[in-house]
CSV table of C-alpha atoms and ligand atoms in Angstrom, one decimal:
chain,number,residue,atom,x,y,z
A,1,UNK,CA,50.9,116.0,134.9
A,2,UNK,CA,53.7,114.8,132.7
A,3,UNK,CA,56.9,113.5,133.6
A,4,UNK,CA,59.2,116.2,134.6
A,5,UNK,CA,62.7,116.4,131.8
A,6,UNK,CA,65.1,115.5,134.0
A,7,UNK,CA,63.2,112.0,134.5
A,8,UNK,CA,62.1,111.3,130.6
A,9,UNK,CA,65.9,112.4,130.5
A,10,UNK,CA,67.7,109.1,132.7
A,11,UNK,CA,65.0,107.5,130.5
A,12,UNK,CA,66.3,107.9,127.8
A,13,UNK,CA,70.1,107.9,129.3
A,14,UNK,CA,68.5,104.1,130.7
A,15,UNK,CA,67.6,102.2,127.3
A,16,UNK,CA,70.8,104.0,125.1
A,17,UNK,CA,72.9,102.4,127.3
A,18,UNK,CA,70.3,99.9,127.5
A,19,UNK,CA,71.6,99.0,123.9
A,20,UNK,CA,74.3,100.1,123.5
A,21,UNK,CA,75.8,97.0,125.2
A,22,UNK,CA,74.6,94.5,123.1
A,23,UNK,CA,74.3,97.5,120.0
A,24,UNK,CA,78.3,95.9,120.2
A,25,UNK,CA,77.6,92.9,118.6
A,26,UNK,CA,77.7,92.2,115.1
A,27,UNK,CA,77.8,88.8,112.5
A,28,UNK,CA,80.2,90.7,111.1
A,29,UNK,CA,82.7,91.0,114.1
A,30,UNK,CA,85.9,88.6,112.6
A,31,UNK,CA,85.0,88.4,109.6
A,32,UNK,CA,88.8,90.3,108.6
A,33,UNK,CA,90.1,89.6,112.1
A,34,UNK,CA,89.5,85.5,112.1
A,35,UNK,CA,86.8,84.8,108.6
A,36,UNK,CA,87.4,80.8,108.9
A,37,UNK,CA,86.1,80.9,112.5
A,38,UNK,CA,82.7,79.8,112.2
A,39,UNK,CA,84.1,76.9,109.5
A,40,UNK,CA,86.3,75.7,111.6
A,41,UNK,CA,84.1,76.0,115.6
A,42,UNK,CA,81.5,74.1,112.4
A,43,UNK,CA,83.9,70.6,111.6
A,44,UNK,CA,85.0,70.6,115.9
A,45,UNK,CA,81.0,71.0,116.3
A,46,UNK,CA,80.4,68.6,113.8
A,47,UNK,CA,83.1,65.7,115.1
A,48,UNK,CA,81.7,66.4,118.7
A,49,UNK,CA,78.5,65.8,117.4
A,50,UNK,CA,79.7,62.7,115.3
A,51,UNK,CA,81.1,60.4,118.5
A,52,UNK,CA,78.4,61.2,121.0
A,53,UNK,CA,74.8,62.8,119.8
A,54,UNK,CA,74.3,64.1,123.5
A,55,UNK,CA,77.0,67.0,122.2
A,56,UNK,CA,75.0,68.8,121.0
A,57,UNK,CA,72.9,69.7,123.7
A,58,UNK,CA,75.4,69.6,126.7
A,59,UNK,CA,77.2,73.0,124.1
A,60,UNK,CA,74.0,74.4,124.1
A,61,UNK,CA,73.0,74.3,127.6
A,62,UNK,CA,76.6,75.5,127.6
A,63,UNK,CA,75.8,78.9,126.0
A,64,UNK,CA,72.3,78.9,128.3
A,65,UNK,CA,74.3,78.5,131.9
A,66,UNK,CA,76.9,81.3,131.3
A,67,UNK,CA,74.4,83.5,129.9
A,68,UNK,CA,72.3,83.6,132.0
A,69,UNK,CA,75.7,84.3,135.3
A,70,UNK,CA,76.4,88.4,133.9
A,71,UNK,CA,76.1,87.7,131.3
A,72,UNK,CA,77.8,85.4,127.2
A,73,UNK,CA,81.7,86.6,129.0
A,74,UNK,CA,82.3,82.4,129.3
A,75,UNK,CA,82.3,82.6,133.1
A,76,UNK,CA,81.0,79.1,133.1
A,77,UNK,CA,83.7,77.7,131.4
A,78,UNK,CA,86.6,78.8,134.0
A,79,UNK,CA,88.3,75.6,137.1
A,80,UNK,CA,88.5,76.3,140.3
A,81,UNK,CA,91.9,76.5,141.1
A,82,UNK,CA,93.4,77.7,144.7
A,83,UNK,CA,92.4,80.7,145.0
A,84,UNK,CA,89.9,81.3,142.4
A,85,UNK,CA,85.7,80.4,142.7
A,86,UNK,CA,84.7,79.6,139.7
A,87,UNK,CA,80.6,78.0,139.0
A,88,UNK,CA,81.4,74.4,137.9
A,89,UNK,CA,80.3,74.0,141.6
A,90,UNK,CA,77.2,75.4,141.6
A,91,UNK,CA,74.0,73.0,142.2
A,92,UNK,CA,72.7,73.2,139.0
A,93,UNK,CA,75.9,72.6,137.3
A,94,UNK,CA,78.3,70.5,139.9
A,95,UNK,CA,77.9,66.6,137.8
A,96,UNK,CA,75.2,67.6,135.4
A,97,UNK,CA,76.9,70.7,132.8
A,98,UNK,CA,79.5,69.0,130.5
A,99,UNK,CA,81.0,69.6,126.8
A,100,UNK,CA,84.0,71.5,128.7
A,101,UNK,CA,86.8,68.9,126.4
A,102,UNK,CA,84.6,69.4,123.0
A,103,UNK,CA,85.3,73.3,123.8
A,104,UNK,CA,88.7,73.7,124.4
A,105,UNK,CA,88.8,71.7,121.5
A,106,UNK,CA,87.3,74.4,119.8
A,107,UNK,CA,89.5,76.9,121.6
A,108,UNK,CA,92.8,74.9,120.3
A,109,UNK,CA,91.4,75.4,116.9
A,110,UNK,CA,90.4,79.0,116.6
A,111,UNK,CA,93.8,79.5,118.4
A,112,UNK,CA,95.8,77.9,115.6
A,113,UNK,CA,93.8,79.7,112.7
A,114,UNK,CA,93.3,83.6,114.6
A,115,UNK,CA,95.6,83.7,117.7
A,116,UNK,CA,94.3,85.9,120.8
A,117,UNK,CA,91.5,86.7,118.6
A,118,UNK,CA,88.4,84.7,119.0
A,119,UNK,CA,87.3,85.4,123.0
A,120,UNK,CA,85.6,81.9,124.6
A,121,UNK,CA,82.1,83.5,125.4
A,122,UNK,CA,81.3,83.8,121.0
A,123,UNK,CA,82.6,80.3,121.0
A,124,UNK,CA,79.4,78.7,123.4
A,125,UNK,CA,77.5,81.4,121.1
A,126,UNK,CA,78.9,79.5,117.8
A,127,UNK,CA,78.6,76.0,119.0
A,128,UNK,CA,75.2,76.0,120.7
A,129,UNK,CA,74.3,77.3,117.1
A,130,UNK,CA,75.8,74.6,115.2
A,131,UNK,CA,75.0,72.4,117.5
A,132,UNK,CA,70.9,73.2,116.6
A,133,UNK,CA,72.2,73.2,113.0
A,134,UNK,CA,73.6,69.9,113.6
A,135,UNK,CA,70.1,68.4,115.5
A,136,UNK,CA,67.8,69.1,112.7
A,137,UNK,CA,66.8,72.8,113.8
A,138,UNK,CA,66.2,76.5,112.4
A,139,UNK,CA,69.9,78.6,111.7
A,140,UNK,CA,70.8,82.0,112.4
A,141,UNK,CA,73.4,84.2,112.3
A,142,UNK,CA,75.1,84.9,115.4
A,143,UNK,CA,75.4,88.7,117.7
A,144,UNK,CA,79.6,88.2,118.8
A,145,UNK,CA,82.0,90.9,119.5
A,146,UNK,CA,81.7,89.4,123.2
A,147,UNK,CA,85.4,89.4,125.7
A,148,UNK,CA,86.0,87.1,128.5
A,149,UNK,CA,85.1,87.7,132.2
A,150,UNK,CA,88.2,88.0,135.3
A,151,UNK,CA,85.3,86.9,136.9
A,152,UNK,CA,82.5,84.6,138.7
A,153,UNK,CA,80.0,83.8,140.6
A,154,UNK,CA,79.0,80.6,142.5
A,155,UNK,CA,76.7,82.6,144.3
A,156,UNK,CA,75.6,83.9,140.8
A,157,UNK,CA,74.7,80.4,138.5
A,158,UNK,CA,73.1,79.1,142.1
A,159,UNK,CA,70.4,81.9,141.6
A,160,UNK,CA,70.5,82.7,139.1
A,161,UNK,CA,70.1,80.0,137.0
A,162,UNK,CA,66.3,77.9,137.2
A,163,UNK,CA,66.4,74.7,138.6
A,164,UNK,CA,63.5,72.2,137.6
A,165,UNK,CA,61.8,72.6,141.1
A,166,UNK,CA,60.4,75.6,140.0
A,167,UNK,CA,56.8,76.9,139.0
A,168,UNK,CA,55.8,78.9,136.5
A,169,UNK,CA,55.8,82.4,138.0
A,170,UNK,CA,59.3,81.6,139.2
A,171,UNK,CA,60.5,80.3,136.0
A,172,UNK,CA,59.0,83.1,135.0
A,173,UNK,CA,60.2,85.7,136.5
A,174,UNK,CA,64.1,84.5,136.5
A,175,UNK,CA,64.2,84.9,132.6
A,176,UNK,CA,62.6,89.0,133.1
A,177,UNK,CA,65.6,89.6,135.4
A,178,UNK,CA,67.4,88.6,132.2
A,179,UNK,CA,66.5,91.0,130.4
A,180,UNK,CA,64.3,88.4,129.3
A,181,UNK,CA,60.3,87.9,128.6
A,182,UNK,CA,58.3,85.2,128.8
A,183,UNK,CA,57.9,84.3,125.4
A,184,UNK,CA,61.3,84.2,125.5
A,185,UNK,CA,62.0,81.2,128.3
A,186,UNK,CA,58.6,79.2,126.3
A,187,UNK,CA,60.7,79.1,123.0
A,188,UNK,CA,64.3,78.7,125.0
A,189,UNK,CA,63.3,75.4,127.3
A,190,UNK,CA,62.0,73.6,124.1
A,191,UNK,CA,65.6,73.1,123.5
A,192,UNK,CA,64.9,70.5,126.0
A,193,UNK,CA,64.2,68.9,122.9
A,194,UNK,CA,67.3,67.0,123.2
A,195,UNK,CA,69.3,65.5,125.7
A,196,UNK,CA,69.0,64.0,128.7
A,197,UNK,CA,68.5,64.3,133.1
A,198,UNK,CA,68.8,63.1,135.7
A,199,UNK,CA,67.5,60.6,137.9
A,200,UNK,CA,67.8,63.7,140.7
A,201,UNK,CA,66.3,66.3,138.8
A,202,UNK,CA,62.9,64.7,137.9
A,203,UNK,CA,62.3,62.0,140.6
A,204,UNK,CA,59.7,64.6,142.2
A,205,UNK,CA,58.1,64.6,139.5
A,206,UNK,CA,57.5,61.5,138.6
A,207,UNK,CA,56.9,59.9,141.9
A,208,UNK,CA,55.0,62.8,143.1
A,209,UNK,CA,52.9,65.3,140.8
A,210,UNK,CA,49.6,64.5,139.5
A,211,UNK,CA,50.5,66.7,136.0
A,212,UNK,CA,52.2,64.0,134.0
A,213,UNK,CA,50.4,60.8,131.8
A,214,UNK,CA,50.6,57.8,134.6
A,215,UNK,CA,51.8,55.5,132.4
A,216,UNK,CA,54.3,58.0,131.3
A,217,UNK,CA,55.6,58.7,134.5
A,218,UNK,CA,55.5,55.3,135.9
A,219,UNK,CA,57.8,53.8,133.1
A,220,UNK,CA,60.1,56.7,133.4
A,221,UNK,CA,59.3,55.6,137.5
A,222,UNK,CA,60.9,52.2,136.5
A,223,UNK,CA,64.8,53.7,136.3
A,224,UNK,CA,64.9,56.6,139.2
A,225,UNK,CA,64.2,54.5,142.4
A,226,UNK,CA,61.9,56.9,144.4
A,227,UNK,CA,64.6,56.5,147.2
A,228,UNK,CA,66.7,59.7,147.2
A,229,UNK,CA,70.7,58.8,146.7
A,230,UNK,CA,70.4,56.1,144.5
A,231,UNK,CA,70.9,56.0,140.8
A,232,UNK,CA,70.2,59.4,142.1
A,233,UNK,CA,72.0,60.2,137.7
A,234,UNK,CA,70.8,57.7,135.6
A,235,UNK,CA,69.4,59.5,133.2
A,236,UNK,CA,66.2,59.8,131.5
A,237,UNK,CA,66.0,61.4,127.9
A,238,UNK,CA,64.4,65.1,128.3
A,239,UNK,CA,62.0,64.4,124.7
A,240,UNK,CA,61.3,60.8,125.0
A,241,UNK,CA,60.1,60.6,121.2
A,242,UNK,CA,63.6,62.4,118.7
A,243,UNK,CA,66.3,63.0,122.3
A,244,UNK,CA,68.7,64.0,119.1
A,245,UNK,CA,66.9,66.0,116.7
A,246,UNK,CA,65.9,69.3,118.0
A,247,UNK,CA,62.1,69.0,116.8
A,248,UNK,CA,58.5,71.2,118.0
A,249,UNK,CA,58.1,67.1,120.0
A,250,UNK,CA,59.0,68.8,123.3
A,251,UNK,CA,55.9,70.8,122.9
A,252,UNK,CA,54.0,67.5,121.3
A,253,UNK,CA,55.2,65.9,124.9
A,254,UNK,CA,53.7,68.7,127.3
A,255,UNK,CA,50.3,68.7,125.8
A,256,UNK,CA,49.8,65.2,126.5
A,257,UNK,CA,51.3,65.8,130.1
A,258,UNK,CA,54.7,63.9,129.5
A,259,UNK,CA,57.0,66.7,130.5
A,260,UNK,CA,59.4,65.0,132.5
A,261,UNK,CA,61.2,68.7,134.6
A,262,UNK,CA,58.2,69.6,137.1
A,263,UNK,CA,59.7,72.6,135.2
A,264,UNK,CA,58.4,71.9,131.6
A,265,UNK,CA,55.3,70.6,132.9
A,266,UNK,CA,54.0,74.4,134.4
A,267,UNK,CA,54.8,76.1,131.0
A,268,UNK,CA,51.5,73.3,130.1
A,269,UNK,CA,49.6,73.5,132.8
A,270,UNK,CA,46.3,75.6,133.0
A,271,UNK,CA,48.7,78.5,133.2
A,272,UNK,CA,49.4,81.7,130.7
A,273,UNK,CA,51.2,79.8,128.4
A,274,UNK,CA,49.4,76.8,127.5
A,275,UNK,CA,48.0,78.7,124.3
A,276,UNK,CA,51.9,79.7,123.3
A,277,UNK,CA,52.5,75.7,123.7
A,278,UNK,CA,49.9,74.5,122.2
A,279,UNK,CA,50.6,76.8,119.5
A,280,UNK,CA,54.5,75.7,118.9
A,281,UNK,CA,53.0,72.1,119.3
A,282,UNK,CA,51.1,71.9,116.0
A,283,UNK,CA,53.6,74.8,114.4
A,284,UNK,CA,57.6,74.0,114.4
A,285,UNK,CA,58.0,77.1,112.3
A,286,UNK,CA,56.5,79.3,114.8
A,287,UNK,CA,58.8,77.8,117.6
A,288,UNK,CA,62.2,77.4,115.0
A,289,UNK,CA,61.9,81.3,114.9
A,290,UNK,CA,61.1,82.4,118.5
A,291,UNK,CA,63.6,80.6,119.5
A,292,UNK,CA,65.8,81.9,117.1
A,293,UNK,CA,64.5,85.6,118.5
A,294,UNK,CA,65.4,83.7,122.4
A,295,UNK,CA,68.5,83.2,121.8
A,296,UNK,CA,70.2,85.9,120.2
A,297,UNK,CA,68.1,87.4,122.6
A,298,UNK,CA,69.6,85.7,125.7
A,299,UNK,CA,73.2,86.0,123.8
A,300,UNK,CA,72.3,89.6,124.5
A,301,UNK,CA,72.6,89.3,127.9
A,302,UNK,CA,75.4,92.4,129.1
A,303,UNK,CA,78.4,90.7,126.7
A,304,UNK,CA,81.3,92.3,127.8
A,305,UNK,CA,82.8,94.6,124.5
A,306,UNK,CA,85.5,96.9,123.7
A,307,UNK,CA,88.2,97.0,125.8
A,308,UNK,CA,86.5,94.4,128.3
A,309,UNK,CA,87.8,92.2,129.6
A,310,UNK,CA,89.4,90.0,128.1
A,311,UNK,CA,90.3,88.1,125.0
A,312,UNK,CA,91.6,84.0,127.1
A,313,UNK,CA,94.3,82.2,125.2
A,314,UNK,CA,92.6,78.4,127.7
A,315,UNK,CA,88.7,79.2,127.9
A,316,UNK,CA,89.6,77.2,131.8
A,317,UNK,CA,92.0,79.7,133.3
A,318,UNK,CA,91.9,84.0,133.0
A,319,UNK,CA,95.5,84.8,131.3
B,1,HEM,C1,63.7,77.6,132.5
B,1,HEM,C2,64.6,77.0,132.7
B,1,HEM,C3,65.3,75.8,132.3
B,1,HEM,C4,65.1,74.8,134.1
B,1,HEM,C5,64.0,74.4,135.2
B,1,HEM,C6,65.9,73.9,133.0
B,1,HEM,C7,67.0,72.8,133.9
B,1,HEM,C8,67.3,71.5,133.0
B,1,HEM,C9,67.4,70.5,133.8
B,1,HEM,C10,67.1,69.9,135.1
B,1,HEM,C11,68.2,69.4,133.4
B,1,HEM,C12,69.3,68.0,133.3
B,1,HEM,C13,69.5,68.9,133.9
B,1,HEM,C14,71.1,66.7,134.7
B,1,HEM,O1,69.7,66.8,135.2
B,1,HEM,O2,71.4,67.7,134.4
B,1,HEM,C15,68.5,70.3,132.0
B,1,HEM,C16,68.7,70.0,130.4
B,1,HEM,C17,69.0,70.7,129.8
B,1,HEM,N1,68.5,72.1,129.1
B,1,HEM,FE1,68.3,73.0,130.3
B,1,HEM,N2,66.7,74.0,132.0
B,1,HEM,C18,66.0,75.9,131.8
B,1,HEM,C19,66.0,75.4,130.1
B,1,HEM,C20,67.4,75.6,129.4
B,1,HEM,C21,66.4,75.9,128.1
B,1,HEM,C22,66.8,77.7,128.4
B,1,HEM,C23,68.4,75.5,126.9
B,1,HEM,C24,68.7,76.4,126.1
B,1,HEM,C25,68.3,77.0,125.7
B,1,HEM,C26,68.7,74.8,127.9
B,1,HEM,C27,69.5,73.2,127.3
B,1,HEM,C28,68.9,71.9,128.0
B,1,HEM,C29,70.0,71.2,127.6
B,1,HEM,C30,70.5,71.3,126.1
B,1,HEM,C31,69.5,70.0,128.2
B,1,HEM,C32,70.0,68.7,128.0
B,1,HEM,C33,71.7,69.1,128.4
B,1,HEM,C34,72.8,66.7,128.3
B,1,HEM,O3,72.4,66.2,127.4
B,1,HEM,O4,73.3,67.5,128.3
B,1,HEM,N3,67.6,74.5,129.3
B,1,HEM,N4,67.7,71.2,132.7
B,2,NAG,C1,96.7,82.3,142.5
B,2,NAG,O1,96.7,81.8,141.9
B,2,NAG,C2,98.3,81.1,141.1
B,2,NAG,C3,99.3,80.4,141.4
B,2,NAG,O2,99.6,79.7,142.8
B,2,NAG,C4,98.8,83.1,141.3
B,2,NAG,O3,99.5,82.7,140.0
B,2,NAG,C5,97.8,83.9,140.8
B,2,NAG,O4,98.5,85.0,140.8
B,2,NAG,C6,97.3,83.8,141.9
B,2,NAG,N1,95.5,84.4,141.8
B,2,NAG,C7,95.4,85.9,142.4
B,2,NAG,C8,94.5,86.3,141.6
B,2,NAG,O5,96.1,85.6,143.5
B,3,NAG,C1,80.4,68.4,143.6
B,3,NAG,O1,79.2,67.2,143.1
B,3,NAG,C2,80.1,65.6,143.5
B,3,NAG,C3,79.4,64.1,143.0
B,3,NAG,O2,79.5,64.1,142.1
B,3,NAG,C4,80.2,65.0,144.8
B,3,NAG,O3,80.9,65.1,145.2
B,3,NAG,C5,80.9,67.0,145.4
B,3,NAG,O4,79.5,67.2,147.0
B,3,NAG,C6,80.3,68.1,144.9
B,3,NAG,N1,79.9,69.2,144.9
B,3,NAG,C7,79.4,70.1,145.6
B,3,NAG,C8,79.8,71.9,146.0
B,3,NAG,O5,78.5,70.8,145.5
B,4,NAG,C1,56.8,63.4,147.9
B,4,NAG,O1,56.1,63.5,148.6
B,4,NAG,C2,55.9,63.4,150.2
B,4,NAG,C3,55.4,63.8,151.4
B,4,NAG,O2,55.4,66.1,150.5
B,4,NAG,C4,57.9,63.5,150.1
B,4,NAG,O3,58.3,63.0,151.8
B,4,NAG,C5,58.7,62.7,149.7
B,4,NAG,O4,59.3,62.9,149.6
B,4,NAG,C6,58.8,63.1,148.1
B,4,NAG,N1,58.9,62.3,147.2
B,4,NAG,C7,60.0,62.5,146.1
B,4,NAG,C8,60.3,61.5,145.9
B,4,NAG,O5,59.9,64.0,145.8
B,5,NAG,C1,48.7,58.2,129.1
B,5,NAG,O1,50.0,57.6,127.8
B,5,NAG,C2,49.5,55.9,127.3
B,5,NAG,C3,50.9,55.8,126.2
B,5,NAG,O2,50.9,56.7,125.7
B,5,NAG,C4,48.2,55.6,126.7
B,5,NAG,O3,48.2,55.7,126.2
B,5,NAG,C5,47.3,57.0,127.2
B,5,NAG,O4,46.4,56.7,126.5
B,5,NAG,C6,47.4,57.8,128.0
B,5,NAG,N1,46.5,58.9,129.1
B,5,NAG,C7,45.9,59.4,129.0
B,5,NAG,C8,44.9,59.7,130.2
B,5,NAG,O5,45.7,60.6,128.0
B,6,NAG,C1,43.3,71.7,134.0
B,6,NAG,O1,41.7,72.0,133.8
B,6,NAG,C2,41.4,70.9,133.3
B,6,NAG,C3,39.9,71.3,133.5
B,6,NAG,O2,40.2,72.5,133.0
B,6,NAG,C4,41.6,70.4,135.2
B,6,NAG,O3,41.1,68.9,134.2
B,6,NAG,C5,43.2,69.8,135.2
B,6,NAG,O4,42.7,68.8,136.4
B,6,NAG,C6,43.7,70.7,135.6
B,6,NAG,N1,44.8,70.9,135.9
B,6,NAG,C7,45.5,71.3,137.3
B,6,NAG,C8,46.6,70.5,137.9
B,6,NAG,O5,44.7,72.3,137.3
């Protein structure tokens, strides 16, 4: 029995609505309103990474934590005030996300060349791409045209952003809830080829898990006391080989059980994603190409477009 024509019509409508938001983003969105946006963003990102290599990682992570909460709308950047609760105090963000001063510098530089035109949400998208490229990763054309939210969601940040304690099936479902595939999830996790994590986030994995190389676990334990509360903020590189180079070493580590986070090693632990990890560990070009696809898909998560939202003057507060 065929599905009813009414059901078919609403399916079509749903597909059209789903497609429409991202269809409004385009790579040439600012080509007449702010032709200098790319060179302006890039020079500030370059200077920030020159000053501190880790900043490239921190900036890339901001885009992820923004996009997973009501879409890529700059909501993460809003500061808490007496009468506004933002996302910065959420569990995955508090004491962990960084780079807001650099975003402020980028925003000021962009406001200088074209005031009131470029959203903070788009700045995060361009900044992520630039960071990846500067650290040796792939390049791509960034889709633009997002506008900034006038709201934020603390509970969204707590519920949607994955935790390092998550199992493979939870990781898959948290990405799926954002419209991202398991393939995107595994490729995007390769962002952990750069940057650092705090002891509090890898303690359980290096002390309690068995899917970890014993000598690697021991070396990570040496700078991460077992007792919770002590040394919580001690840092270790997510990629022990080259933490400031965007390459496929993250996957090479996973196949020898040297993932730093429990969630990292979940991707190679006798599960359905083992073969994808194996393939990226032996081919940086297939990782790069799927990472780019993943970043574009993530950047398409429910953007505010048209007359929705606003172009913030200051990324930390609504106009
Ligand atoms: C798959 C689920 C993911 C989990 C559970 C996860 C979790 C984490 C955790 C716990 C840290 C360390 C934070 C700290 O200790 O302060 C971290 C760092 C980082 N994450 Fe993820 N992450 C995930 C996916 C992603 C994705 C999709 C991206 C970007 C595309 C990303 C980019 C980064 C970067 C670059 C860092 C290092 C940041 C820095 O050094 O400042 N992560 N992540
Ligand atoms: C929050 O407080 C500030 C100043 O204290 C005020 O200007 C602003 O209108 C208030 N916002 C809301 C949404 O109530
Ligand atoms: C945020 O982190 C600081 C220390 O890093 C802590 O004192 C504070 O209680 C945390 N706030 C929340 C809401 O978790
Ligand atoms: C390891 O597991 C034990 C038993 O479940 C637990 O009591 C302990 O807190 C865990 N240790 C860490 C560092 O997570
Ligand atoms: C764990 O890593 C060490 C150091 O790289 C290596 O010598 C050892 O063979 C590894 N252990 C296993 C079981 O693979
Ligand atoms: C994965 O499978 C291998 C052999 O197929 C086994 O030795 C290993 O213990 C398994 N690992 C886990 C975490 O189940």
